[in-house]
């Protein structure tokens, strides 16, 4: 069987190698000047390959679970180790290459593809696919028995994911659900937050609109020049809607685990010798954060009323949102090829025989922690092994 793989990212490289292992003749088409550019940038260059913990997918959770039952995490682990990649598990089930470098993952997969005899053609942007009467596919006028589309979504288009894979599937009759950036920093109204860029706080983070909560995370949040970032913010970003705000409950930043915050503040006032408003938060927050909290609470004196205002600010530190940073800064795409038109057992189209899709081009997106790369790797392998 002659197989064309479109896209040389995580899913495409695994699909190409696994197809050759099955005995297919394989041509991999990549629109960029080299394969794996986005793979090099994943996990801040460390490449969080997979996660051994509970599955955490937002879009397409049931579909992803079925795919990962066909090509399991254990199977992916074995596939990568077989080709020479040493792996290391870290906190929260996150699995990285033992070298801590994404380049190692790319080198292993690229070497495996070359040694297996995959024909890699870079700088070739596949925008149309012809379908012959006998059921073969035509890519740049070359016939193929099987086609695996792994062209990614729209996140980080400078690295090759420009949405053209969705257009290709759409031309073949596959519906595409609405696309939006996910795992992306949020832009915010930073008025009154001067001097906080680069500072981190641990908090319970709530996404709210018109007083209604519709998302929450807990963890470390980062103030940036134009908004908010950090894992907990990025987890919530796919839920962004106009008019939303982030509300921070900062009790975790103070390491306060009790129930009565006001009583704690009153006890702190009583216990600190010569306590005054300007130094009352010293030791609890970095000074720039403490300053903003004091300003928001109007903390000039340590009266009972002032402590009540302070307690409210500490649990209701709100930041109005202005949008996301968009696809250029997103780690993944929410939305994609409609999953009801693909069989999760083999990633084959229900419309066309031997047409498969894998990775981010499908309407599957997961949380931070290796879930998206894991789905890309495993879906690419499952699609390759079919047929």
Coordinates of N, CA and C in Angstrom, one line a residue, residues 30-32 34-42 155-162 328:
X30 N 5.3 18.0 3.9 CA 5.4 19.1 4.9 C 5.5 20.4 4.3
X31 N 4.6 21.4 4.6 CA 4.6 22.7 4.0 C 5.8 23.6 4.4
X32 N 6.3 23.4 5.6 CA 7.5 24.2 6.0 C 8.8 23.6 5.4
X34 N 11.2 22.4 7.1 CA 11.6 21.2 7.8 C 10.5 20.7 8.6
X35 N 10.5 19.5 9.0 CA 9.5 18.9 9.8 C 9.7 19.2 11.3
X36 N 8.6 19.1 12.1 CA 8.7 19.2 13.5 C 8.9 20.5 14.2
X37 N 8.7 21.6 13.5 CA 9.0 22.9 14.1 C 8.1 23.2 15.3
X38 N 6.8 22.9 15.3 CA 6.0 23.1 16.4 C 6.4 22.1 17.6
X39 N 6.8 20.9 17.2 CA 7.2 20.0 18.2 C 8.4 20.5 19.0
X40 N 9.2 21.2 18.4 CA 10.4 21.8 19.1 C 10.0 22.8 20.1
X41 N 8.9 23.4 19.9 CA 8.5 24.5 20.9 C 7.6 24.0 22.0
X42 N 7.2 22.8 22.0 CA 6.2 22.3 23.0 C 6.9 22.2 24.4
X155 N -3.2 26.9 15.8 CA -2.4 27.4 16.8 C -0.9 27.6 16.3
X156 N -0.3 28.7 16.6 CA 1.1 29.0 16.2 C 1.3 28.8 14.7
X157 N 0.6 29.6 13.8 CA 0.7 29.4 12.4 C 2.2 29.6 11.9
X158 N 3.0 30.4 12.6 CA 4.4 30.6 12.1 C 5.2 29.3 12.1
X159 N 4.6 28.3 12.9 CA 5.3 27.0 13.0 C 4.7 26.0 12.1
X160 N 3.7 26.4 11.3 CA 3.2 25.5 10.3 C 1.7 25.2 10.4
X161 N 1.1 25.5 11.5 CA -0.4 25.2 11.7 C -1.2 26.4 11.3
X162 N -1.6 26.4 10.0 CA -2.3 27.6 9.5 C -3.8 27.4 9.2
X328 N -1.8 33.0 17.5 CA -0.3 33.1 17.5 C 0.4 32.7 18.8

